[in-house]
Coordinates of C-alpha atoms in Angstrom, one line a residue:
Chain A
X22 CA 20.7 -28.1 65.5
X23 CA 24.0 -26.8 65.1
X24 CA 25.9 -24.9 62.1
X25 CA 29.8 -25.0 61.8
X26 CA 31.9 -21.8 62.5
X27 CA 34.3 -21.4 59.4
X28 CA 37.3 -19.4 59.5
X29 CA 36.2 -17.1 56.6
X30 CA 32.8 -16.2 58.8
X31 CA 35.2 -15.3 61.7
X32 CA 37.3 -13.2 59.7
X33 CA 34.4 -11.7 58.1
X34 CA 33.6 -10.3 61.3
X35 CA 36.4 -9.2 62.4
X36 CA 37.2 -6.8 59.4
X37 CA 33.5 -5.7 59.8
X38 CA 33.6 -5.0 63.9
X39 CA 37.4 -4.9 64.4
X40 CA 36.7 -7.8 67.7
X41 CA 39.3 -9.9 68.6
X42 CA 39.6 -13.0 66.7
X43 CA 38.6 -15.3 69.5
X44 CA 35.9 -13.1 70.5
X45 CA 34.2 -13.4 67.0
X46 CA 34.9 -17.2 67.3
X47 CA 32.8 -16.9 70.7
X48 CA 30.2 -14.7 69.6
X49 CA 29.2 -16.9 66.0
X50 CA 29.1 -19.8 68.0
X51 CA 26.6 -18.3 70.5
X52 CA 24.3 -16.9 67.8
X53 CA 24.4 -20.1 66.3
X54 CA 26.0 -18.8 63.0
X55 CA 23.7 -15.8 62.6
X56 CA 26.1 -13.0 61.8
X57 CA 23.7 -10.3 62.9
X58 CA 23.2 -11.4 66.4
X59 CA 26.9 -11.9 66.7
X60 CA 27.6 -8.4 66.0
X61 CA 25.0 -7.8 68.7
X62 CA 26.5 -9.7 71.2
X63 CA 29.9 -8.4 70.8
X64 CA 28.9 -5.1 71.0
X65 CA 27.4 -5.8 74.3
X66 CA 30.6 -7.2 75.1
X67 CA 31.9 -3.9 74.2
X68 CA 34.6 -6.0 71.9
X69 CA 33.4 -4.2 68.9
X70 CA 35.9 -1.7 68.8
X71 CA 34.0 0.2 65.8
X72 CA 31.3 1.0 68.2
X73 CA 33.4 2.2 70.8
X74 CA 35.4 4.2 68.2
X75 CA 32.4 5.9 67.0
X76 CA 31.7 8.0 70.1
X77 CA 35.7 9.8 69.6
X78 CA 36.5 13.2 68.4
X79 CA 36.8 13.9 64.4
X80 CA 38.7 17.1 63.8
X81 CA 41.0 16.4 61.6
X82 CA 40.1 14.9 57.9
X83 CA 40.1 16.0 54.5
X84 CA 37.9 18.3 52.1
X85 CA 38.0 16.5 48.3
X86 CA 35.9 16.7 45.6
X87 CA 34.7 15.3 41.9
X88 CA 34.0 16.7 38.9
X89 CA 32.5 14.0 36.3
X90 CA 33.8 14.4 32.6
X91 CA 32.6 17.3 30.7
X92 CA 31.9 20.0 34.2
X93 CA 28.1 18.9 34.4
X94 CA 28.3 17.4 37.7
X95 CA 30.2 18.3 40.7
X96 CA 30.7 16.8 44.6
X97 CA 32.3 18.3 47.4
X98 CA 32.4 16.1 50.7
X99 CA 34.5 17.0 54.1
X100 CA 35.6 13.6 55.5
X101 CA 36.9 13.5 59.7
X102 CA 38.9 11.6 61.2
X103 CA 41.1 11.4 64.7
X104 CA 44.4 13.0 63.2
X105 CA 46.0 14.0 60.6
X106 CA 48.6 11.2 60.1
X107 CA 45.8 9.1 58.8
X108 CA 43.9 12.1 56.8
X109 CA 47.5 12.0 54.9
X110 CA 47.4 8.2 54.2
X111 CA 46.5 7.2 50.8
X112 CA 43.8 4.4 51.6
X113 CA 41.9 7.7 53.8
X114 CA 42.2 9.6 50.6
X115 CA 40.8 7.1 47.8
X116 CA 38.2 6.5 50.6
X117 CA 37.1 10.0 50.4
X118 CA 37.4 9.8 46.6
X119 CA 35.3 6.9 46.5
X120 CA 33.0 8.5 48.5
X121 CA 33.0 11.1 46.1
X122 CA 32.3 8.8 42.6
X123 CA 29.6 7.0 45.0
X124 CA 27.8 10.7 45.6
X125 CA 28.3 11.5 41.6
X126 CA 26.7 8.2 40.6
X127 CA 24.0 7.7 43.2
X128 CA 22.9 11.4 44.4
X129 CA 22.1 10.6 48.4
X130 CA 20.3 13.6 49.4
X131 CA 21.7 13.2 52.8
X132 CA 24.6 11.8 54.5
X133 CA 22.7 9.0 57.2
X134 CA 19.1 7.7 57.2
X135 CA 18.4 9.9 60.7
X136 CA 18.8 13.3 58.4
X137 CA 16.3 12.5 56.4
X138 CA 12.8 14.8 56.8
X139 CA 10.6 13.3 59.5
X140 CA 7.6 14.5 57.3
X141 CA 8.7 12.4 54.0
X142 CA 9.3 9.0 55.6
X143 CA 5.7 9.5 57.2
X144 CA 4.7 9.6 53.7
X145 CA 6.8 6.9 52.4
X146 CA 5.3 4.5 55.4
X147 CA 1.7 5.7 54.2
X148 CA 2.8 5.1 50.4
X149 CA 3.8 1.5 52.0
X150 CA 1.5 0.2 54.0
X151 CA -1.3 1.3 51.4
X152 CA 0.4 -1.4 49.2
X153 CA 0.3 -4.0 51.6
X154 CA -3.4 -3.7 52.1
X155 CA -5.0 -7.1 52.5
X156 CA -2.3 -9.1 53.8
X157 CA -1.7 -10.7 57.3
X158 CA -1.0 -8.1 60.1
X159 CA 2.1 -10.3 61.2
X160 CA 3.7 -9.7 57.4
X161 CA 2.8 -6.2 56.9
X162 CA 5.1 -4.5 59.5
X163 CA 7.9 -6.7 57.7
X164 CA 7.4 -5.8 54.4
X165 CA 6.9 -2.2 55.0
X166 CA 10.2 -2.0 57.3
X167 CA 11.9 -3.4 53.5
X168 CA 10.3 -1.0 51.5
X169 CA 11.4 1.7 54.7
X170 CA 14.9 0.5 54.3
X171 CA 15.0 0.1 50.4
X172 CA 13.6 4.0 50.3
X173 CA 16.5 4.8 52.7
X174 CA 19.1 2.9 50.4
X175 CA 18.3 5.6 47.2
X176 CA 18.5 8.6 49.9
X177 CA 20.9 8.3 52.3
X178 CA 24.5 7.7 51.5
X179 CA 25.7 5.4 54.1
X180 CA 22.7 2.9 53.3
X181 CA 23.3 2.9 49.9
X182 CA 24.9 -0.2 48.4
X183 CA 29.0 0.8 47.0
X184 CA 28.3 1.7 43.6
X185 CA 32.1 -0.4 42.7
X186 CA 30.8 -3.3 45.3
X187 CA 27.4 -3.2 45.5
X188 CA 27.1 -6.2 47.8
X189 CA 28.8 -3.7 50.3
X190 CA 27.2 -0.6 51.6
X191 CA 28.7 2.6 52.4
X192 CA 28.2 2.2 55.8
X193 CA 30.2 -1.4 55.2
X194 CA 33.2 0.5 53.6
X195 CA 33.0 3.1 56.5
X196 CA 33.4 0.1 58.9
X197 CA 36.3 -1.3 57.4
X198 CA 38.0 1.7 57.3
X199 CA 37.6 2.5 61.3
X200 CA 38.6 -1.1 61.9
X201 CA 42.0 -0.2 59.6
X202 CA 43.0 2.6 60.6
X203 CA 41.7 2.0 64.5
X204 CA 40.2 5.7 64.0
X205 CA 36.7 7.1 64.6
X206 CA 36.1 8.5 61.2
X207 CA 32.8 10.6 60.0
X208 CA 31.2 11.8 56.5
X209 CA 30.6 15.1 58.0
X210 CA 28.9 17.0 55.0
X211 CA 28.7 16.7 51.0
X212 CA 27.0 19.0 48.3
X213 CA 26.1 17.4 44.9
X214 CA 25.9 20.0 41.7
X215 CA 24.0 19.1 38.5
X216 CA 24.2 21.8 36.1
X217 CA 20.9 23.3 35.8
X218 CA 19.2 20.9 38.1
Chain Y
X122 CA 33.7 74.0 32.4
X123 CA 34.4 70.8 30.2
X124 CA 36.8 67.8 29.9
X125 CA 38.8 65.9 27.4
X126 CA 37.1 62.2 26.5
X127 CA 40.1 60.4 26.5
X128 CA 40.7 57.0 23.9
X129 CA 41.4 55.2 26.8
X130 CA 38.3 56.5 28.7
X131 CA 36.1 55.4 26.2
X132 CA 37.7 52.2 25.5
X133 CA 37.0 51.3 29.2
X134 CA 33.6 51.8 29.0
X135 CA 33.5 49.8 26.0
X136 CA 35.0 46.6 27.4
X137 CA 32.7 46.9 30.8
X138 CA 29.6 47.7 28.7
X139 CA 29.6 46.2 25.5
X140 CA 28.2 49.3 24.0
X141 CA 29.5 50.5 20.4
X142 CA 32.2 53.1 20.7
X143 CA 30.5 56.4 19.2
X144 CA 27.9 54.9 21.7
X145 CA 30.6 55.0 24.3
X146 CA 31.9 58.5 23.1
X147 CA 28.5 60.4 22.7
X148 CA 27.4 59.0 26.4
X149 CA 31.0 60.1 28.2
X150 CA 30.8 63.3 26.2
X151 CA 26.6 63.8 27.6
X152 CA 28.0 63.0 31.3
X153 CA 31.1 65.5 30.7
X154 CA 33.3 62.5 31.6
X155 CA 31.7 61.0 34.4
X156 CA 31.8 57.0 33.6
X157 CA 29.0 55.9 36.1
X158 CA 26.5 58.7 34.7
X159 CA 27.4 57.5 31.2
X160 CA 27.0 54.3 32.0
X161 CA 23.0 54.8 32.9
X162 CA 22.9 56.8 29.8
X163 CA 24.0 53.4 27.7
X164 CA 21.5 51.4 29.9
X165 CA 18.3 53.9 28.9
X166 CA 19.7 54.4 25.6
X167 CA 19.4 50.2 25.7
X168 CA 22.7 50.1 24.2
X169 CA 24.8 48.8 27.2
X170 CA 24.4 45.2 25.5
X171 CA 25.6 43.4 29.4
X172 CA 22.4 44.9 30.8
X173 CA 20.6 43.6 27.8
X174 CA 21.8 39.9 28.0
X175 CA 21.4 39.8 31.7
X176 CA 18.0 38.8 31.2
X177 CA 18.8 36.0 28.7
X178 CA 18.3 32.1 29.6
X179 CA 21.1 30.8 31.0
X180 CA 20.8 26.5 30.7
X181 CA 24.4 25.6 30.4
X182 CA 27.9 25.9 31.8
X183 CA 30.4 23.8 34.3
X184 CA 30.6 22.9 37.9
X185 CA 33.8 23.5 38.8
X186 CA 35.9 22.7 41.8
X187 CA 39.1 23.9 43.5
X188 CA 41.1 22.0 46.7
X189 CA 43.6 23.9 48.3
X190 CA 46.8 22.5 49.0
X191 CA 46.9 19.9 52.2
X192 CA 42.7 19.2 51.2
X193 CA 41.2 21.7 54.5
X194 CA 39.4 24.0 52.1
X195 CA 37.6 23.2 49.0
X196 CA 34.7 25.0 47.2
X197 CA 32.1 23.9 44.6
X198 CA 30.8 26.3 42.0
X199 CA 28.1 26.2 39.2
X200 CA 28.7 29.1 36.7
X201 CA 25.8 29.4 34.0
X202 CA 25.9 30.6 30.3
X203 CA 24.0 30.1 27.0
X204 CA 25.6 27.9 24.9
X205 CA 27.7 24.6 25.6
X206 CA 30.1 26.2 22.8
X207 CA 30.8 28.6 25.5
X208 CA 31.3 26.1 28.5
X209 CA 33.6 24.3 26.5
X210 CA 35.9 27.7 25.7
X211 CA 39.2 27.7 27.8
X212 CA 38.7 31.6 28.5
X213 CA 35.4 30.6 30.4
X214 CA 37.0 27.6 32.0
X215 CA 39.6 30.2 33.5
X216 CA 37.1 32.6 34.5
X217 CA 35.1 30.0 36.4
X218 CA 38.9 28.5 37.8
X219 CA 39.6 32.0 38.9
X220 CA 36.0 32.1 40.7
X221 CA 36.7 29.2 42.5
X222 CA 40.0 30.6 44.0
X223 CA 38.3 34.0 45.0
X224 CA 35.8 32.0 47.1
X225 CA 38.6 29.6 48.5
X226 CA 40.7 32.5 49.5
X227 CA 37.9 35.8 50.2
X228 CA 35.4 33.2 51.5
X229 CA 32.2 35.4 50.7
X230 CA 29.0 34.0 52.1
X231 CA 26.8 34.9 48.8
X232 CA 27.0 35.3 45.5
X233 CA 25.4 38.9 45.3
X234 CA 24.4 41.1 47.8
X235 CA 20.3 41.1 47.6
X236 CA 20.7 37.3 49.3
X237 CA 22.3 38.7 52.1
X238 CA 19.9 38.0 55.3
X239 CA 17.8 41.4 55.4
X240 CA 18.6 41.7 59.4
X241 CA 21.9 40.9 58.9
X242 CA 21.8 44.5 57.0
X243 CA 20.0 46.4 59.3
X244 CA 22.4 45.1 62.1
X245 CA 25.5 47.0 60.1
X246 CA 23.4 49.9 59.4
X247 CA 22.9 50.3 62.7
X248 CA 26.3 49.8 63.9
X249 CA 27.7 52.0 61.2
X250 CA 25.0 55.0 62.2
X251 CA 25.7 55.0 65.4
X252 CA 29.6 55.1 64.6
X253 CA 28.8 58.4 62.9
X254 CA 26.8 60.1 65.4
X255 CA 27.6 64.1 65.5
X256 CA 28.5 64.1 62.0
X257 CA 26.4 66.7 60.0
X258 CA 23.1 64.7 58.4
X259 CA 24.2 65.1 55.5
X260 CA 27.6 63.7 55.4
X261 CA 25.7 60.7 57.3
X262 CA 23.5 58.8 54.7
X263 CA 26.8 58.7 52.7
X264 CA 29.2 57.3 54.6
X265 CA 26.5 54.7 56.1
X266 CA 26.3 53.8 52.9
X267 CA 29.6 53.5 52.5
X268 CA 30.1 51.7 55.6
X269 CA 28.0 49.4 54.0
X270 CA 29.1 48.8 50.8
X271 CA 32.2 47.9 52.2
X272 CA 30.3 45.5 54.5
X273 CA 29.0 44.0 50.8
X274 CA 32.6 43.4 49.9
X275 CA 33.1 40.9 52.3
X276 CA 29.8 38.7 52.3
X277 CA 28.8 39.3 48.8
X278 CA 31.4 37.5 45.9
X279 CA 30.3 39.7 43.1
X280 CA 31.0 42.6 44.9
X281 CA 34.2 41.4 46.1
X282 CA 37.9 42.6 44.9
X283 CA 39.2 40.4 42.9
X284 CA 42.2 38.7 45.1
X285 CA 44.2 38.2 41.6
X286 CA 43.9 41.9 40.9
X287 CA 42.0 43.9 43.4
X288 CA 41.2 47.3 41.3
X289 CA 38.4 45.5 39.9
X290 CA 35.3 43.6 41.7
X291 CA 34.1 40.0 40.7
X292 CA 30.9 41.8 38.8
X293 CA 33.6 44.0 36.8
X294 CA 35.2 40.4 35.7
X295 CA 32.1 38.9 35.1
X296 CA 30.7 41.9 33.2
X297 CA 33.9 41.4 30.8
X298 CA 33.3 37.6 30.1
X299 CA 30.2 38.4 29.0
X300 CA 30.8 41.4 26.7
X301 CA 33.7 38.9 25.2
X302 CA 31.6 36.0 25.1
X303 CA 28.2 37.7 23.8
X304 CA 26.5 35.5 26.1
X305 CA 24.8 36.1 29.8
X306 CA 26.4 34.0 32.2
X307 CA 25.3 33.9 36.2
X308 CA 27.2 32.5 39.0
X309 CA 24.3 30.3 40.1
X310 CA 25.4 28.6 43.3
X311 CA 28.4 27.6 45.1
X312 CA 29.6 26.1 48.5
X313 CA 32.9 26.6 50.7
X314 CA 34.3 23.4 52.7
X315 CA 36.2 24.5 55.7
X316 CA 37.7 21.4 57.7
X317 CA 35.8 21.6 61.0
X318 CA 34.5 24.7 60.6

């Protein structure tokens, strides 16, 4: 069984890994298609230049924030990257400021899904497998990683689906934007206020 | 031995207390012209009307933010009053505006000085007593305690000198917004973004 390797799919995951165009090519046609184990095998490749670029110092960046109509809500996020010639750029900034609606709209509690509280995922896996009672041991694992990841997707801010492009998440925009600008770059810290909340 | 209660004196402790002015007069007059002693006559007397409406509800307000130029520091603030009448009044917006430069520029660590860490104080006592070992005992208690307040000044923002006009403190502004406004308002929260710091 084999699956054709269109020229959109290639692109796709080049923007999304920032691999060389042949590369992608390779690693599509060696997963067969499947865009997940492509990524996989690139990045043991070490093609995927968004991987490599993670591990980089941030020191530079930019400090921006939101206030939605009428002062009742309020975001304030610090944003790295490599230097400040791409801080200065104007896609980096209305990053950052869509960073900052996405906060406003969605209120993550945390930046990625490894800050969340060891103690409340425990729960939420409890909460999870309780509803899954009953059905085949092979399923429930599977549905409970979903519900894991779908419980992640309303806390943390780079699992959480771009609230202008929701068939993107933040960690997808985050992607693009290293593979742009050929920068590491890092949500270091954000703060939501709701007034009285 | 007794002293002149100026017009001016009185009108002072009018605009920091909210207090009527024969109130202000007879209470300068009973202190023989010492403004902190009148002004814990007012508060026993109950007619120091801040004092009273500090222990009003406070629901509404703004969050307000402030970026300083080239987007390395930016701070987040919540300022609380009573009404949304008052929220929405230019003079409070300004107030709040104002707050947010102190904190951008002073960078206190609190927003009054009882939520300073409690070890954090002893430390500076204990620094400032042993800077004023030999001094007669009781010189010492008050310049520790000067020594301290000073201390205050820097972590606290209410006790801070206003950057915009530094012969008055951030309470002494605050105490005026609320004898104009009629209303209690409380700083409630607020953060400062330092890049990579």
């Amino acid at each position: 069984m084999s699956i054709t390797i269109t020229a959109s799919m290639v692109n796709e995951l080049r923007v999304a890994t920032g691999a060389g165009l042949l590369d992608c090519k390779k690693a599509l046609t060696e997963s067969n298609g499947n865009v997940e184990e492509a990524h996989t095998i690139l990045r043991k490749k070490g093609a995927s230049s968004a991987a490599k670029k993670a591990d980089r110092d941030t020191k530079e960046g930019l400090v921006e924030s939101y206030i939605h109509v009428g002062g009742k809500v309020g975001v304030l996020i610090e944003v790295n990257c490599e230097t400040d010639f791409v801080a200065r750029n104007a896609d980096f900034k209305s990053f950052v400021k869509d960073l900052c609606l996405q906060i406003a709209a969605a209120s993550p509690k945390v930046v990625s899904r490894d800050q969340v509280d060891p103690a409340e995922v425990a729960q939420e896996r409890e909460i999870a497998m309780a509803q899954v009672q009953g059905k085949p041991p092979a399923a429930v694992q599977k549905i409970v990683e979903g519900k894991l990841d779908k419980f992640y997707s309303t806390v943390a801010l780079l699992d959480q689906p771009f609230v202008k492009q929701p068939d993107k998440t933040i960690k997808d925009l985050l992607t693009e934007r290293i593979t742009k600008t050929g920068e590491n770059i890092q949500v270091r810290r954000f703060v939501r206020f709701q007034l009285g909340a």
